[in-house]
């Protein structure tokens, strides 16, 4: 999802395009193409970094009502060259309403990966889509 800064760069580049079109100045066209290319490269690079992450969740096969379980997240960086910092938000649907989202921030994710775990109580029955 694009950030506020990305929308700002997009609006700025559109303003440059309209200004270049109205005034017919070539340097405004150059600035427009530069800002638009920065936006496209930033979006492409961020998608590339997301594809190089391997995230797995380990849960018990069967969970019963009011059972305390351990949820384990394994995050691994597939490229050793790129040192990434990531924020992972895990949505655990069997938990109570206020405790569903767990957020973890990993700074400098190594290639071998990091393991995060937390305990949660499943308070009601049903089939859940965990993710």
Short mmCIF file of N, CA and C in Angstrom, two decimals:
data_model
loop_
_atom_site.label_atom_id
_atom_site.label_comp_id
_atom_site.label_asym_id
_atom_site.label_seq_id
_atom_site.Cartn_x
_atom_site.Cartn_y
_atom_site.Cartn_z
N UNK A 1 0.84 -1.17 0.00
CA UNK A 1 0.00 0.00 0.00
C UNK A 1 0.89 1.24 0.00
N UNK A 2 0.63 2.19 -0.87
CA UNK A 2 1.46 3.40 -0.93
C UNK A 2 1.34 4.23 0.34
N UNK A 3 2.43 4.88 0.69
CA UNK A 3 2.46 5.71 1.88
C UNK A 3 2.04 7.14 1.53
N UNK A 4 1.94 7.96 2.56
CA UNK A 4 1.59 9.37 2.37
C UNK A 4 2.69 10.07 1.57
N UNK A 5 3.94 9.69 1.82
CA UNK A 5 5.05 10.29 1.09
C UNK A 5 4.98 9.95 -0.39
N UNK A 6 4.57 8.72 -0.72
CA UNK A 6 4.44 8.32 -2.13
C UNK A 6 3.34 9.12 -2.82
N UNK A 7 2.24 9.33 -2.12
CA UNK A 7 1.18 10.16 -2.69
C UNK A 7 1.65 11.61 -2.89
N UNK A 8 2.46 12.09 -1.95
CA UNK A 8 3.00 13.44 -2.08
C UNK A 8 3.91 13.58 -3.29
N UNK A 9 4.77 12.58 -3.52
CA UNK A 9 5.64 12.61 -4.69
C UNK A 9 4.83 12.52 -5.97
N UNK A 10 3.77 11.72 -5.97
CA UNK A 10 2.91 11.61 -7.15
C UNK A 10 2.21 12.93 -7.45
N UNK A 11 1.68 13.59 -6.43
CA UNK A 11 1.02 14.87 -6.64
C UNK A 11 2.02 15.92 -7.11
N UNK A 12 3.23 15.91 -6.52
CA UNK A 12 4.27 16.84 -6.93
C UNK A 12 4.66 16.63 -8.40
N UNK A 13 4.78 15.36 -8.80
CA UNK A 13 5.15 15.10 -10.19
C UNK A 13 4.03 15.48 -11.15
N UNK A 14 2.77 15.33 -10.74
CA UNK A 14 1.66 15.76 -11.58
C UNK A 14 1.61 17.29 -11.70
N UNK A 15 1.93 17.98 -10.61
CA UNK A 15 2.01 19.44 -10.67
C UNK A 15 3.13 19.87 -11.62
N UNK A 16 4.25 19.16 -11.57
CA UNK A 16 5.35 19.46 -12.49
C UNK A 16 4.93 19.22 -13.94
N UNK A 17 4.17 18.14 -14.18
CA UNK A 17 3.73 17.85 -15.54
C UNK A 17 2.80 18.94 -16.08
N UNK A 18 1.86 19.36 -15.25
CA UNK A 18 0.92 20.41 -15.67
C UNK A 18 1.67 21.72 -15.89
N UNK A 19 2.60 22.03 -15.00
CA UNK A 19 3.39 23.26 -15.16
C UNK A 19 4.23 23.22 -16.42
N UNK A 20 4.84 22.07 -16.70
CA UNK A 20 5.66 21.95 -17.91
C UNK A 20 4.80 22.04 -19.15
N UNK A 21 3.61 21.51 -19.10
CA UNK A 21 2.72 21.54 -20.25
C UNK A 21 2.22 22.96 -20.54
N UNK A 22 1.91 23.70 -19.45
CA UNK A 22 1.41 25.06 -19.62
C UNK A 22 2.50 26.05 -20.02
N UNK A 23 3.70 25.91 -19.45
CA UNK A 23 4.76 26.88 -19.72
C UNK A 23 5.71 26.45 -20.82
N UNK A 24 5.68 25.18 -21.18
CA UNK A 24 6.52 24.62 -22.23
C UNK A 24 8.01 24.80 -21.93
N UNK A 25 8.38 24.59 -20.66
CA UNK A 25 9.78 24.65 -20.26
C UNK A 25 10.33 23.23 -20.19
N UNK A 26 11.44 22.99 -20.82
CA UNK A 26 11.97 21.63 -20.91
C UNK A 26 12.52 21.13 -19.57
N UNK A 27 13.05 22.01 -18.73
CA UNK A 27 13.59 21.54 -17.46
C UNK A 27 12.48 21.05 -16.52
N UNK A 28 11.26 21.54 -16.67
CA UNK A 28 10.15 21.01 -15.88
C UNK A 28 9.79 19.59 -16.32
N UNK A 29 9.92 19.32 -17.62
CA UNK A 29 9.71 17.95 -18.09
C UNK A 29 10.77 17.00 -17.52
N UNK A 30 12.00 17.50 -17.42
CA UNK A 30 13.08 16.69 -16.86
C UNK A 30 12.82 16.39 -15.38
N UNK A 31 12.40 17.40 -14.62
CA UNK A 31 12.08 17.18 -13.20
C UNK A 31 10.89 16.25 -13.04
N UNK A 32 9.89 16.37 -13.91
CA UNK A 32 8.74 15.47 -13.86
C UNK A 32 9.18 14.03 -14.09
N UNK A 33 9.98 13.80 -15.12
CA UNK A 33 10.41 12.43 -15.41
C UNK A 33 11.29 11.88 -14.30
N UNK A 34 12.11 12.73 -13.69
CA UNK A 34 12.95 12.29 -12.58
C UNK A 34 12.11 11.90 -11.37
N UNK A 35 11.13 12.71 -10.99
CA UNK A 35 10.30 12.40 -9.82
C UNK A 35 9.43 11.18 -10.06
N UNK A 36 8.91 11.03 -11.28
CA UNK A 36 8.10 9.86 -11.58
C UNK A 36 8.95 8.58 -11.60
N UNK A 37 10.16 8.67 -12.09
CA UNK A 37 11.03 7.50 -12.10
C UNK A 37 11.45 7.11 -10.68
N UNK A 38 11.65 8.09 -9.80
CA UNK A 38 11.93 7.78 -8.40
C UNK A 38 10.76 7.05 -7.74
N UNK A 39 9.58 7.47 -8.04
CA UNK A 39 8.39 6.83 -7.49
C UNK A 39 8.27 5.39 -7.99
N UNK A 40 8.48 5.18 -9.26
CA UNK A 40 8.37 3.83 -9.82
C UNK A 40 9.48 2.92 -9.30
N UNK A 41 10.71 3.44 -9.22
CA UNK A 41 11.81 2.63 -8.68
C UNK A 41 11.61 2.28 -7.21
N UNK A 42 11.11 3.22 -6.43
CA UNK A 42 10.84 2.95 -5.02
C UNK A 42 9.77 1.88 -4.83
N UNK A 43 8.72 1.96 -5.62
CA UNK A 43 7.66 0.96 -5.53
C UNK A 43 8.17 -0.42 -5.95
N UNK A 44 8.94 -0.47 -7.04
CA UNK A 44 9.47 -1.74 -7.52
C UNK A 44 10.45 -2.35 -6.52
N UNK A 45 11.31 -1.53 -5.94
CA UNK A 45 12.29 -2.03 -4.98
C UNK A 45 11.61 -2.54 -3.71
N UNK A 46 10.56 -1.86 -3.25
CA UNK A 46 9.87 -2.33 -2.04
C UNK A 46 9.18 -3.66 -2.30
N UNK A 47 8.61 -3.86 -3.48
CA UNK A 47 8.00 -5.15 -3.82
C UNK A 47 9.05 -6.25 -3.92
N UNK A 48 10.21 -5.91 -4.46
CA UNK A 48 11.31 -6.86 -4.55
C UNK A 48 11.75 -7.31 -3.17
N UNK A 49 11.84 -6.39 -2.21
CA UNK A 49 12.23 -6.75 -0.85
C UNK A 49 11.20 -7.64 -0.18
N UNK A 50 9.91 -7.40 -0.44
CA UNK A 50 8.87 -8.24 0.15
C UNK A 50 8.90 -9.66 -0.41
N UNK A 51 9.26 -9.82 -1.66
CA UNK A 51 9.33 -11.15 -2.25
C UNK A 51 10.49 -11.96 -1.68
N UNK A 52 11.49 -11.31 -1.12
CA UNK A 52 12.64 -12.02 -0.58
C UNK A 52 12.49 -12.35 0.90
N UNK A 53 11.32 -12.13 1.47
CA UNK A 53 11.06 -12.53 2.84
C UNK A 53 10.31 -13.85 2.86
N UNK A 54 10.69 -14.72 3.78
CA UNK A 54 10.00 -15.99 3.96
C UNK A 54 9.42 -15.98 5.37
N UNK A 55 8.09 -15.94 5.47
CA UNK A 55 7.41 -15.86 6.77
C UNK A 55 6.56 -17.10 6.94
N UNK A 56 6.79 -17.82 8.03
CA UNK A 56 6.02 -19.05 8.31
C UNK A 56 5.48 -18.99 9.74
N UNK A 57 4.31 -19.57 9.92
CA UNK A 57 3.68 -19.62 11.23
C UNK A 57 3.52 -21.07 11.64
N UNK A 58 3.81 -21.36 12.90
CA UNK A 58 3.69 -22.71 13.42
C UNK A 58 2.63 -22.71 14.51
N UNK A 59 1.59 -23.53 14.31
CA UNK A 59 0.49 -23.66 15.26
C UNK A 59 0.23 -25.14 15.52
N UNK A 60 -0.41 -25.47 16.64
CA UNK A 60 -0.83 -26.86 16.84
C UNK A 60 -1.88 -27.26 15.79
N UNK A 61 -1.94 -28.55 15.50
CA UNK A 61 -2.91 -29.06 14.52
C UNK A 61 -4.34 -28.81 14.96
N UNK A 62 -4.61 -29.08 16.23
CA UNK A 62 -5.97 -28.95 16.74
C UNK A 62 -5.95 -28.12 18.02
N UNK A 63 -6.87 -27.18 18.09
CA UNK A 63 -6.94 -26.29 19.23
C UNK A 63 -8.33 -26.40 19.83
N UNK A 64 -8.40 -26.48 21.15
CA UNK A 64 -9.68 -26.60 21.83
C UNK A 64 -10.04 -25.28 22.50
N UNK A 65 -11.31 -25.16 22.83
CA UNK A 65 -11.80 -23.95 23.47
C UNK A 65 -11.12 -23.74 24.81
N UNK A 66 -10.73 -22.48 25.07
CA UNK A 66 -10.07 -22.05 26.30
C UNK A 66 -8.70 -22.69 26.50
N UNK A 67 -8.05 -23.07 25.41
CA UNK A 67 -6.71 -23.65 25.47
C UNK A 67 -5.67 -22.56 25.25
N UNK A 68 -4.59 -22.61 26.01
CA UNK A 68 -3.48 -21.68 25.85
C UNK A 68 -2.50 -22.30 24.86
N UNK A 69 -2.27 -21.63 23.75
CA UNK A 69 -1.37 -22.17 22.73
C UNK A 69 -0.20 -21.23 22.49
N UNK A 70 0.85 -21.77 21.90
CA UNK A 70 2.01 -20.97 21.53
C UNK A 70 2.03 -20.81 20.02
N UNK A 71 2.05 -19.56 19.57
CA UNK A 71 2.13 -19.24 18.15
C UNK A 71 3.58 -18.84 17.87
N UNK A 72 4.15 -19.47 16.84
CA UNK A 72 5.55 -19.21 16.52
C UNK A 72 5.66 -18.68 15.10
N UNK A 73 6.31 -17.55 14.93
CA UNK A 73 6.55 -16.95 13.62
C UNK A 73 8.04 -17.04 13.28
N UNK A 74 8.33 -17.56 12.10
CA UNK A 74 9.71 -17.61 11.62
C UNK A 74 9.83 -16.67 10.43
N UNK A 75 10.71 -15.70 10.54
CA UNK A 75 10.93 -14.72 9.48
C UNK A 75 12.37 -14.89 9.01
N UNK A 76 12.52 -15.11 7.70
CA UNK A 76 13.86 -15.34 7.14
C UNK A 76 14.06 -14.45 5.93
N UNK A 77 15.25 -13.89 5.82
CA UNK A 77 15.64 -13.05 4.69
C UNK A 77 16.36 -13.95 3.68
N UNK A 78 15.85 -14.05 2.46
CA UNK A 78 16.46 -14.92 1.46
C UNK A 78 17.73 -14.34 0.84
N UNK A 79 17.87 -13.02 0.85
CA UNK A 79 19.07 -12.38 0.30
C UNK A 79 19.95 -11.90 1.44
N UNK A 80 21.19 -12.34 1.45
CA UNK A 80 22.10 -11.92 2.51
C UNK A 80 22.65 -10.52 2.27
N UNK A 81 22.57 -10.05 1.04
CA UNK A 81 23.13 -8.75 0.69
C UNK A 81 22.31 -7.61 1.28
N UNK A 82 20.99 -7.76 1.26
CA UNK A 82 20.10 -6.70 1.72
C UNK A 82 19.74 -6.89 3.19
N UNK A 83 20.08 -5.92 3.99
CA UNK A 83 19.77 -5.95 5.41
C UNK A 83 18.46 -5.20 5.60
N UNK A 84 17.41 -5.92 5.96
CA UNK A 84 16.08 -5.32 6.00
C UNK A 84 15.61 -5.12 7.44
N UNK A 85 14.81 -4.11 7.62
CA UNK A 85 14.07 -3.91 8.86
C UNK A 85 12.59 -4.05 8.50
N UNK A 86 11.88 -4.90 9.22
CA UNK A 86 10.48 -5.17 8.89
C UNK A 86 9.61 -5.04 10.12
N UNK A 87 8.36 -4.69 9.88
CA UNK A 87 7.33 -4.68 10.91
C UNK A 87 6.29 -5.70 10.50
N UNK A 88 6.04 -6.68 11.35
CA UNK A 88 5.10 -7.76 11.05
C UNK A 88 3.91 -7.62 11.98
N UNK A 89 2.73 -7.59 11.40
CA UNK A 89 1.50 -7.55 12.17
C UNK A 89 0.77 -8.86 11.96
N UNK A 90 0.64 -9.66 13.01
CA UNK A 90 0.00 -10.96 12.93
C UNK A 90 -1.43 -10.82 13.44
N UNK A 91 -2.39 -11.24 12.64
CA UNK A 91 -3.80 -11.17 13.02
C UNK A 91 -4.22 -12.56 13.48
N UNK A 92 -4.38 -12.73 14.79
CA UNK A 92 -4.75 -14.01 15.38
C UNK A 92 -6.24 -13.97 15.72
N UNK A 93 -7.07 -14.52 14.85
CA UNK A 93 -8.52 -14.39 14.97
C UNK A 93 -9.16 -15.12 16.15
N UNK A 94 -8.63 -16.27 16.64
CA UNK A 94 -9.31 -16.90 17.79
C UNK A 94 -9.17 -16.14 19.10
N UNK A 95 -8.33 -15.12 19.18
CA UNK A 95 -8.14 -14.37 20.42
C UNK A 95 -9.31 -13.43 20.67
N UNK A 96 -9.36 -12.88 21.85
CA UNK A 96 -10.40 -11.91 22.17
C UNK A 96 -10.26 -10.66 21.32
N UNK A 97 -11.29 -9.86 21.27
CA UNK A 97 -11.38 -8.72 20.34
C UNK A 97 -10.22 -7.74 20.47
N UNK A 98 -9.82 -7.39 21.64
CA UNK A 98 -8.77 -6.39 21.82
C UNK A 98 -7.36 -6.94 21.67
N UNK A 99 -7.21 -8.26 21.58
CA UNK A 99 -5.88 -8.87 21.58
C UNK A 99 -5.55 -9.57 20.27
N UNK A 100 -6.24 -9.26 19.20
CA UNK A 100 -6.06 -10.00 17.94
C UNK A 100 -4.79 -9.67 17.20
N UNK A 101 -4.40 -8.43 17.16
CA UNK A 101 -3.23 -8.04 16.38
C UNK A 101 -1.98 -8.01 17.26
N UNK A 102 -0.97 -8.72 16.80
CA UNK A 102 0.34 -8.72 17.46
C UNK A 102 1.32 -8.08 16.48
N UNK A 103 2.07 -7.10 16.93
CA UNK A 103 3.00 -6.40 16.07
C UNK A 103 4.42 -6.59 16.60
N UNK A 104 5.32 -6.95 15.67
CA UNK A 104 6.73 -7.17 16.00
C UNK A 104 7.56 -6.36 15.01
N UNK A 105 8.57 -5.67 15.50
CA UNK A 105 9.47 -4.92 14.64
C UNK A 105 10.86 -5.55 14.74
N UNK A 106 11.40 -5.98 13.59
CA UNK A 106 12.73 -6.59 13.54
C UNK A 106 13.66 -5.65 12.79
N UNK A 107 14.68 -5.20 13.45
CA UNK A 107 15.64 -4.30 12.82
C UNK A 107 16.87 -5.10 12.41
N UNK A 108 17.21 -5.03 11.13
CA UNK A 108 18.38 -5.73 10.64
C UNK A 108 18.16 -7.24 10.60
N UNK A 109 17.28 -7.70 9.76
CA UNK A 109 16.93 -9.11 9.68
C UNK A 109 18.06 -9.91 9.05
N UNK A 110 18.66 -10.87 9.78
CA UNK A 110 19.76 -11.65 9.20
C UNK A 110 19.23 -12.72 8.23
N UNK A 111 20.14 -13.32 7.49
CA UNK A 111 19.76 -14.33 6.51
C UNK A 111 19.19 -15.58 7.18
N UNK A 112 19.75 -15.98 8.30
CA UNK A 112 19.27 -17.20 8.96
C UNK A 112 17.86 -17.03 9.54
N UNK A 113 17.47 -15.79 9.78
CA UNK A 113 16.11 -15.53 10.23
C UNK A 113 16.00 -15.33 11.72
N UNK A 114 14.81 -14.97 12.13
CA UNK A 114 14.50 -14.72 13.53
C UNK A 114 13.20 -15.45 13.85
N UNK A 115 13.08 -15.94 15.07
CA UNK A 115 11.88 -16.63 15.51
C UNK A 115 11.22 -15.79 16.60
N UNK A 116 9.93 -15.49 16.41
CA UNK A 116 9.13 -14.78 17.40
C UNK A 116 8.04 -15.73 17.87
N UNK A 117 7.74 -15.69 19.15
CA UNK A 117 6.65 -16.53 19.64
C UNK A 117 5.86 -15.76 20.70
N UNK A 118 4.60 -16.10 20.79
CA UNK A 118 3.74 -15.53 21.82
C UNK A 118 2.67 -16.55 22.19
N UNK A 119 2.11 -16.38 23.38
CA UNK A 119 1.05 -17.27 23.87
C UNK A 119 -0.28 -16.56 23.78
N UNK A 120 -1.28 -17.33 23.43
CA UNK A 120 -2.63 -16.76 23.31
C UNK A 120 -3.65 -17.81 23.71
N UNK A 121 -4.74 -17.34 24.31
CA UNK A 121 -5.83 -18.23 24.71
C UNK A 121 -6.95 -18.15 23.68
N UNK A 122 -7.38 -19.31 23.19
CA UNK A 122 -8.50 -19.38 22.25
C UNK A 122 -9.78 -19.45 23.07
N UNK A 123 -10.58 -18.43 22.99
CA UNK A 123 -11.70 -18.31 23.94
C UNK A 123 -13.02 -18.84 23.42
N UNK A 124 -13.14 -19.22 22.13
CA UNK A 124 -14.41 -19.76 21.66
C UNK A 124 -14.18 -20.77 20.54
N UNK A 125 -15.22 -21.56 20.28
CA UNK A 125 -15.15 -22.60 19.25
C UNK A 125 -15.32 -22.04 17.87
N UNK A 126 -14.96 -22.86 16.87
CA UNK A 126 -15.21 -22.48 15.48
C UNK A 126 -14.01 -22.72 14.59
N UNK A 127 -14.24 -22.58 13.30
CA UNK A 127 -13.16 -22.64 12.31
C UNK A 127 -12.68 -21.23 12.06
N UNK A 128 -11.38 -21.06 12.09
CA UNK A 128 -10.81 -19.73 11.94
C UNK A 128 -9.84 -19.69 10.79
N UNK A 129 -9.78 -18.55 10.14
CA UNK A 129 -8.75 -18.30 9.14
C UNK A 129 -7.70 -17.43 9.81
N UNK A 130 -6.56 -18.02 10.06
CA UNK A 130 -5.51 -17.33 10.80
C UNK A 130 -4.51 -16.77 9.79
N UNK A 131 -4.25 -15.48 9.90
CA UNK A 131 -3.30 -14.89 8.96
C UNK A 131 -3.27 -13.39 9.08
#
